[in-house]
Amino acid sequence: MVRFWIAFVLTLGLSPAMAQEKLPVVASFSILGDLVQQIGGDRVAVTTIVGPNADAHGYQPKPGDAKAVAAARILFANGLGFDNWMQRLQKSSGSKAPMIVVSTGIVPLKSQGKAHSGHDHGAIDPHAWHDAASLQRYAANIRDALVTADPAGRAYFDARLANYDTALKALDAEIKAAIAAIPADRRKIVTAHDAFGYFGRAYGIVFLAPQGVSTETQPSAQDIARIIRFIRETKAPAVFIETIADPRQMERIAQESGARIGGKLYSDALSPPNGPAGTTIEMIRTNIRELNKALAPQS
Ligand SMILES: [Zn+2]
């Protein structure tokens, strides 16, 4: 009996503080997990399904994922065909939580046709997170969803959104300055898969990839031959490896085309927190540093 009362008193004493309960939410992949954390701060407990350095295209959910989804009050997905498996997870977990598609309101980009493998032609490009203006939309959508689920946190979320917006505007200016330092005829890049279409559209740089906007299909021999031709014809100075992809294919393309390996880009995932791309903003900063190093004249 005594033990019961001690437990009871402890529970009374502790739970309101601990349970200033953080809102349990799920984000489909690492970049989105970071964005939700940036806006949600101390009021959310974020579970990310596809973690650092991992590829979320065509992810196969594991049993533990359904558990996290079942416990979540909000589910965040990128949309644009990137993480459709979240809908299957929602169903299989029996979750009644709303699914927030954070790319809502962004003008979607279609894959660039000829630059891609034929089967991919016209596919929607999901990689909107590489454009700072799109990220502002992502952040605003996340804020709206958090306020709906946790109205008492409104002022807190608003303040965090305002801070993050300021950081994104600064990032946007940084990207523009970095690209401006690259001579116009060198603003063309080959990457493993077509992850930088929005970045290219926003900042004026041409990206080409043997693989289309998803990593779910493998490039054909013709796709690779076309990329090698493109590099030779346009004298594209560098090809880039992606952190989520096997580097061997790009190494082969570099060897056959005479282009250099320019560096490593973060396309679809953050690094672990202590790495060079621990947050979305750090990821983009690291990418522009890599692009700049490979393409801008070094003094
Ligand atoms: Zn991708």
CSV table of C-alpha atoms and ligand atoms in Angstrom, one decimal:
chain,number,residue,atom,x,y,z
A,1,MET,CA,0.0,0.0,0.0
A,2,VAL,CA,2.8,2.4,0.9
A,3,ARG,CA,4.5,1.6,-2.3
A,4,PHE,CA,1.3,2.3,-4.1
A,5,TRP,CA,1.0,5.7,-2.6
A,6,ILE,CA,4.6,6.6,-3.3
A,7,ALA,CA,4.1,5.6,-6.9
A,8,PHE,CA,0.9,7.6,-7.0
A,9,VAL,CA,2.5,10.7,-5.5
A,10,LEU,CA,5.5,10.4,-7.8
A,11,THR,CA,3.2,10.2,-10.8
A,12,LEU,CA,1.2,13.2,-9.7
A,13,GLY,CA,4.4,15.1,-9.1
A,14,LEU,CA,6.2,14.2,-12.3
A,15,SER,CA,3.7,13.7,-15.0
A,16,PRO,CA,2.5,17.2,-15.5
A,17,ALA,CA,6.1,18.5,-15.9
A,18,MET,CA,7.3,15.6,-18.1
A,19,ALA,CA,4.0,15.5,-19.9
A,20,GLN,CA,4.0,19.1,-20.6
A,21,GLU,CA,3.6,16.4,-23.0
A,22,LYS,CA,5.4,16.9,-26.2
A,23,LEU,CA,3.3,16.3,-29.2
A,24,PRO,CA,4.4,13.0,-30.8
A,25,VAL,CA,4.7,13.5,-34.6
A,26,VAL,CA,6.2,11.5,-37.4
A,27,ALA,CA,8.2,12.8,-40.4
A,28,SER,CA,8.9,10.6,-43.4
A,29,PHE,CA,12.6,11.4,-43.9
A,30,SER,CA,15.5,13.3,-42.2
A,31,ILE,CA,15.2,16.7,-43.9
A,32,LEU,CA,11.5,16.9,-43.1
A,33,GLY,CA,12.2,15.7,-39.5
A,34,ASP,CA,14.6,18.6,-39.1
A,35,LEU,CA,12.1,21.1,-40.5
A,36,VAL,CA,9.4,19.9,-38.1
A,37,GLN,CA,11.9,20.1,-35.2
A,38,GLN,CA,12.9,23.7,-36.2
A,39,ILE,CA,9.3,24.9,-36.0
A,40,GLY,CA,8.1,22.6,-33.2
A,41,GLY,CA,11.0,23.1,-30.9
A,42,ASP,CA,10.4,21.8,-27.3
A,43,ARG,CA,6.7,21.2,-27.9
A,44,VAL,CA,7.2,18.3,-30.3
A,45,ALA,CA,8.8,14.8,-30.1
A,46,VAL,CA,9.7,14.0,-33.7
A,47,THR,CA,10.2,10.5,-35.0
A,48,THR,CA,11.9,10.3,-38.4
A,49,ILE,CA,11.2,7.1,-40.5
A,50,VAL,CA,14.1,7.3,-43.0
A,51,GLY,CA,17.2,8.6,-41.2
A,52,PRO,CA,20.5,10.3,-42.1
A,53,ASN,CA,22.3,9.3,-45.3
A,54,ALA,CA,19.4,6.9,-46.3
A,55,ASP,CA,17.4,6.9,-49.5
A,56,ALA,CA,13.6,7.4,-48.9
A,57,HIS,CA,12.6,6.8,-52.5
A,58,GLY,CA,10.7,3.5,-52.5
A,59,TYR,CA,11.4,2.8,-48.8
A,60,GLN,CA,10.1,-0.4,-47.4
A,61,PRO,CA,8.5,0.3,-44.0
A,62,LYS,CA,9.5,-1.9,-41.1
A,63,PRO,CA,7.2,-3.2,-38.3
A,64,GLY,CA,8.6,-0.6,-35.8
A,65,ASP,CA,7.6,2.2,-38.2
A,66,ALA,CA,3.9,1.3,-37.9
A,67,LYS,CA,4.2,1.6,-34.1
A,68,ALA,CA,5.6,5.1,-34.3
A,69,VAL,CA,2.9,6.1,-36.8
A,70,ALA,CA,0.2,4.7,-34.6
A,71,ALA,CA,1.4,6.8,-31.6
A,72,ALA,CA,1.8,10.1,-33.6
A,73,ARG,CA,-0.7,13.0,-33.5
A,74,ILE,CA,0.5,14.3,-36.9
A,75,LEU,CA,2.1,12.6,-39.9
A,76,PHE,CA,4.3,14.7,-42.1
A,77,ALA,CA,5.1,13.7,-45.7
A,78,ASN,CA,6.8,15.5,-48.5
A,79,GLY,CA,4.4,14.5,-51.2
A,80,LEU,CA,5.0,14.9,-54.9
A,81,GLY,CA,5.4,11.1,-55.2
A,82,PHE,CA,8.5,11.0,-52.9
A,83,ASP,CA,7.1,9.1,-49.9
A,84,ASN,CA,3.8,7.5,-51.0
A,85,TRP,CA,4.7,4.6,-48.7
A,86,MET,CA,3.6,6.9,-45.8
A,87,GLN,CA,0.0,6.5,-46.9
A,88,ARG,CA,0.4,2.7,-46.7
A,89,LEU,CA,1.9,3.0,-43.3
A,90,GLN,CA,-0.9,5.2,-42.1
A,91,LYS,CA,-3.4,2.6,-43.2
A,92,SER,CA,-1.6,-0.4,-41.9
A,93,SER,CA,-1.0,1.3,-38.5
A,94,GLY,CA,-4.6,2.2,-38.1
A,95,SER,CA,-3.6,5.8,-37.4
A,96,LYS,CA,-6.3,8.4,-37.4
A,97,ALA,CA,-3.7,11.3,-37.3
A,98,PRO,CA,-3.9,13.8,-40.2
A,99,MET,CA,-1.3,13.4,-43.0
A,100,ILE,CA,0.2,16.8,-43.7
A,101,VAL,CA,1.7,17.1,-47.2
A,102,VAL,CA,4.3,19.8,-46.6
A,103,SER,CA,4.9,20.6,-50.3
A,104,THR,CA,1.3,21.8,-50.6
A,105,GLY,CA,1.3,25.2,-52.4
A,106,ILE,CA,4.6,24.7,-54.2
A,107,VAL,CA,4.5,24.9,-58.0
A,108,PRO,CA,5.6,21.4,-58.9
A,109,LEU,CA,8.4,20.9,-61.4
A,110,LYS,CA,8.2,18.2,-64.0
A,111,SER,CA,11.4,16.2,-64.8
A,112,GLN,CA,13.2,17.9,-67.7
A,113,GLY,CA,12.2,15.5,-70.4
A,114,LYS,CA,15.2,14.9,-72.7
A,115,ALA,CA,17.6,15.1,-69.8
A,116,HIS,CA,16.1,12.0,-68.4
A,117,SER,CA,15.6,8.4,-69.2
A,118,GLY,CA,12.6,8.0,-71.4
A,119,HIS,CA,10.4,6.2,-68.9
A,120,ASP,CA,10.8,9.0,-66.5
A,121,HIS,CA,9.6,11.7,-68.9
A,122,GLY,CA,7.1,14.0,-67.3
A,123,ALA,CA,7.4,12.6,-63.8
A,124,ILE,CA,6.9,15.1,-61.0
A,125,ASP,CA,10.1,16.1,-59.3
A,126,PRO,CA,9.7,15.8,-55.5
A,127,HIS,CA,13.0,17.5,-54.4
A,128,ALA,CA,11.5,21.0,-53.6
A,129,TRP,CA,13.5,21.3,-50.4
A,130,HIS,CA,16.6,22.5,-52.3
A,131,ASP,CA,15.0,25.9,-52.9
A,132,ALA,CA,15.0,28.3,-49.9
A,133,ALA,CA,11.6,29.9,-51.0
A,134,SER,CA,10.0,26.4,-51.1
A,135,LEU,CA,11.4,25.7,-47.7
A,136,GLN,CA,9.5,28.8,-46.4
A,137,ARG,CA,6.3,27.2,-47.7
A,138,TYR,CA,7.2,23.9,-46.1
A,139,ALA,CA,7.8,25.7,-42.8
A,140,ALA,CA,4.5,27.6,-42.9
A,141,ASN,CA,2.6,24.4,-43.6
A,142,ILE,CA,4.3,22.7,-40.7
A,143,ARG,CA,3.4,25.7,-38.4
A,144,ASP,CA,-0.3,25.5,-39.5
A,145,ALA,CA,-0.5,21.8,-38.7
A,146,LEU,CA,1.2,22.2,-35.3
A,147,VAL,CA,-1.1,25.1,-34.3
A,148,THR,CA,-4.2,22.9,-35.2
A,149,ALA,CA,-2.9,20.1,-33.1
A,150,ASP,CA,-1.6,22.2,-30.2
A,151,PRO,CA,-3.4,25.6,-30.2
A,152,ALA,CA,-1.8,26.6,-26.9
A,153,GLY,CA,1.6,26.6,-28.7
A,154,ARG,CA,0.5,29.2,-31.3
A,155,ALA,CA,2.7,32.1,-30.2
A,156,TYR,CA,5.7,29.7,-29.7
A,157,PHE,CA,5.4,28.2,-33.2
A,158,ASP,CA,4.9,31.6,-34.7
A,159,ALA,CA,8.0,33.0,-33.1
A,160,ARG,CA,10.0,29.9,-34.3
A,161,LEU,CA,8.6,30.2,-37.8
A,162,ALA,CA,9.6,33.9,-37.9
A,163,ASN,CA,13.2,33.1,-36.9
A,164,TYR,CA,13.4,30.3,-39.4
A,165,ASP,CA,12.1,32.5,-42.2
A,166,THR,CA,14.8,35.0,-41.4
A,167,ALA,CA,17.4,32.2,-41.5
A,168,LEU,CA,16.0,31.0,-44.9
A,169,LYS,CA,16.1,34.4,-46.4
A,170,ALA,CA,19.8,34.7,-45.4
A,171,LEU,CA,20.4,31.3,-46.9
A,172,ASP,CA,18.8,32.3,-50.1
A,173,ALA,CA,21.1,35.3,-50.4
A,174,GLU,CA,24.1,33.1,-49.6
A,175,ILE,CA,23.2,30.7,-52.4
A,176,LYS,CA,22.7,33.5,-54.9
A,177,ALA,CA,26.1,34.9,-54.0
A,178,ALA,CA,27.8,31.5,-54.3
A,179,ILE,CA,26.3,30.9,-57.7
A,180,ALA,CA,27.2,34.4,-58.9
A,181,ALA,CA,30.8,33.6,-58.2
A,182,ILE,CA,30.7,30.7,-60.7
A,183,PRO,CA,31.2,31.8,-64.4
A,184,ALA,CA,28.0,31.3,-66.3
A,185,ASP,CA,29.4,28.8,-68.7
A,186,ARG,CA,30.5,26.6,-65.8
A,187,ARG,CA,27.1,26.4,-64.2
A,188,LYS,CA,26.3,22.8,-65.3
A,189,ILE,CA,26.6,19.8,-63.2
A,190,VAL,CA,26.1,16.1,-63.5
A,191,THR,CA,24.7,14.2,-60.4
A,192,ALA,CA,23.7,10.6,-60.0
A,193,HIS,CA,19.9,11.2,-59.8
A,194,ASP,CA,17.8,14.2,-60.7
A,195,ALA,CA,17.5,15.7,-57.3
A,196,PHE,CA,18.5,19.4,-58.0
A,197,GLY,CA,15.8,20.5,-60.4
A,198,TYR,CA,14.3,23.1,-57.9
A,199,PHE,CA,17.7,24.3,-57.0
A,200,GLY,CA,18.5,24.7,-60.7
A,201,ARG,CA,15.2,26.5,-61.3
A,202,ALA,CA,15.7,28.9,-58.4
A,203,TYR,CA,19.3,29.7,-58.8
A,204,GLY,CA,20.1,29.3,-62.5
A,205,ILE,CA,22.3,26.2,-62.8
A,206,VAL,CA,21.9,23.2,-65.1
A,207,PHE,CA,21.8,19.8,-63.5
A,208,LEU,CA,21.8,16.5,-65.4
A,209,ALA,CA,21.6,13.0,-64.2
A,210,PRO,CA,21.6,9.5,-65.8
A,211,GLN,CA,18.9,8.5,-63.3
A,212,GLY,CA,15.6,10.3,-63.2
A,213,VAL,CA,13.8,12.0,-60.3
A,214,SER,CA,13.5,8.7,-58.4
A,215,THR,CA,16.2,6.3,-57.5
A,216,GLU,CA,13.8,3.4,-57.9
A,217,THR,CA,14.7,2.8,-61.6
A,218,GLN,CA,18.2,2.1,-62.8
A,219,PRO,CA,19.7,4.1,-65.7
A,220,SER,CA,20.0,2.3,-69.0
A,221,ALA,CA,23.3,2.0,-71.0
A,222,GLN,CA,21.8,4.7,-73.3
A,223,ASP,CA,21.1,7.0,-70.3
A,224,ILE,CA,24.8,6.8,-69.3
A,225,ALA,CA,26.0,7.2,-72.9
A,226,ARG,CA,23.8,10.3,-73.3
A,227,ILE,CA,25.3,11.8,-70.1
A,228,ILE,CA,28.8,11.2,-71.3
A,229,ARG,CA,28.0,12.9,-74.6
A,230,PHE,CA,26.5,15.8,-72.7
A,231,ILE,CA,29.6,16.3,-70.6
A,232,ARG,CA,31.9,16.2,-73.7
A,233,GLU,CA,29.7,18.5,-75.8
A,234,THR,CA,29.1,21.1,-73.1
A,235,LYS,CA,32.4,20.7,-71.4
A,236,ALA,CA,30.6,20.3,-68.1
A,237,PRO,CA,33.5,20.7,-65.7
A,238,ALA,CA,32.5,18.3,-62.9
A,239,VAL,CA,30.3,15.4,-61.8
A,240,PHE,CA,29.2,15.0,-58.3
A,241,ILE,CA,28.6,12.0,-56.1
A,242,GLU,CA,25.6,11.9,-53.9
A,243,THR,CA,25.7,10.8,-50.3
A,244,ILE,CA,22.7,8.5,-50.7
A,245,ALA,CA,24.1,6.7,-53.8
A,246,ASP,CA,26.7,4.2,-54.8
A,247,PRO,CA,29.6,6.4,-56.1
A,248,ARG,CA,30.9,3.8,-58.7
A,249,GLN,CA,28.6,4.8,-61.5
A,250,MET,CA,29.6,8.5,-61.3
A,251,GLU,CA,33.3,7.5,-61.1
A,252,ARG,CA,32.9,5.5,-64.3
A,253,ILE,CA,31.1,8.5,-66.0
A,254,ALA,CA,33.9,10.8,-64.9
A,255,GLN,CA,36.5,8.5,-66.2
A,256,GLU,CA,34.9,8.0,-69.6
A,257,SER,CA,33.9,11.6,-70.1
A,258,GLY,CA,37.1,13.3,-68.8
A,259,ALA,CA,35.1,15.3,-66.2
A,260,ARG,CA,36.4,15.6,-62.7
A,261,ILE,CA,34.6,14.3,-59.6
A,262,GLY,CA,33.7,17.7,-58.1
A,263,GLY,CA,32.7,16.5,-54.7
A,264,LYS,CA,29.9,15.1,-52.8
A,265,LEU,CA,26.4,16.5,-52.6
A,266,TYR,CA,23.6,15.9,-50.1
A,267,SER,CA,20.5,15.4,-52.1
A,268,ASP,CA,17.7,13.5,-50.2
A,269,ALA,CA,19.0,13.1,-46.7
A,270,LEU,CA,20.9,14.9,-43.9
A,271,SER,CA,24.1,13.6,-42.4
A,272,PRO,CA,24.1,12.5,-38.8
A,273,PRO,CA,23.7,15.5,-36.5
A,274,ASN,CA,27.4,16.0,-35.9
A,275,GLY,CA,28.2,15.8,-39.6
A,276,PRO,CA,28.5,18.6,-42.2
A,277,ALA,CA,24.8,18.4,-43.1
A,278,GLY,CA,23.1,18.0,-39.7
A,279,THR,CA,20.3,20.4,-40.5
A,280,THR,CA,18.6,21.3,-43.7
A,281,ILE,CA,20.2,24.8,-43.8
A,282,GLU,CA,23.7,23.2,-43.1
A,283,MET,CA,23.0,20.7,-45.8
A,284,ILE,CA,22.4,23.4,-48.4
A,285,ARG,CA,25.4,25.4,-47.2
A,286,THR,CA,27.6,22.3,-47.5
A,287,ASN,CA,26.3,21.8,-51.0
A,288,ILE,CA,27.0,25.3,-52.2
A,289,ARG,CA,30.5,25.1,-50.7
A,290,GLU,CA,31.1,22.0,-52.7
A,291,LEU,CA,29.7,23.5,-55.9
A,292,ASN,CA,31.7,26.6,-55.4
A,293,LYS,CA,34.9,24.7,-54.8
A,294,ALA,CA,34.6,22.7,-58.0
A,295,LEU,CA,33.2,25.3,-60.3
A,296,ALA,CA,34.3,28.8,-59.3
A,297,PRO,CA,37.8,30.0,-60.1
A,298,GLN,CA,39.9,29.6,-57.0
A,299,SER,CA,42.3,32.5,-56.1
B,1,ZN,ZN,15.7,11.9,-54.8
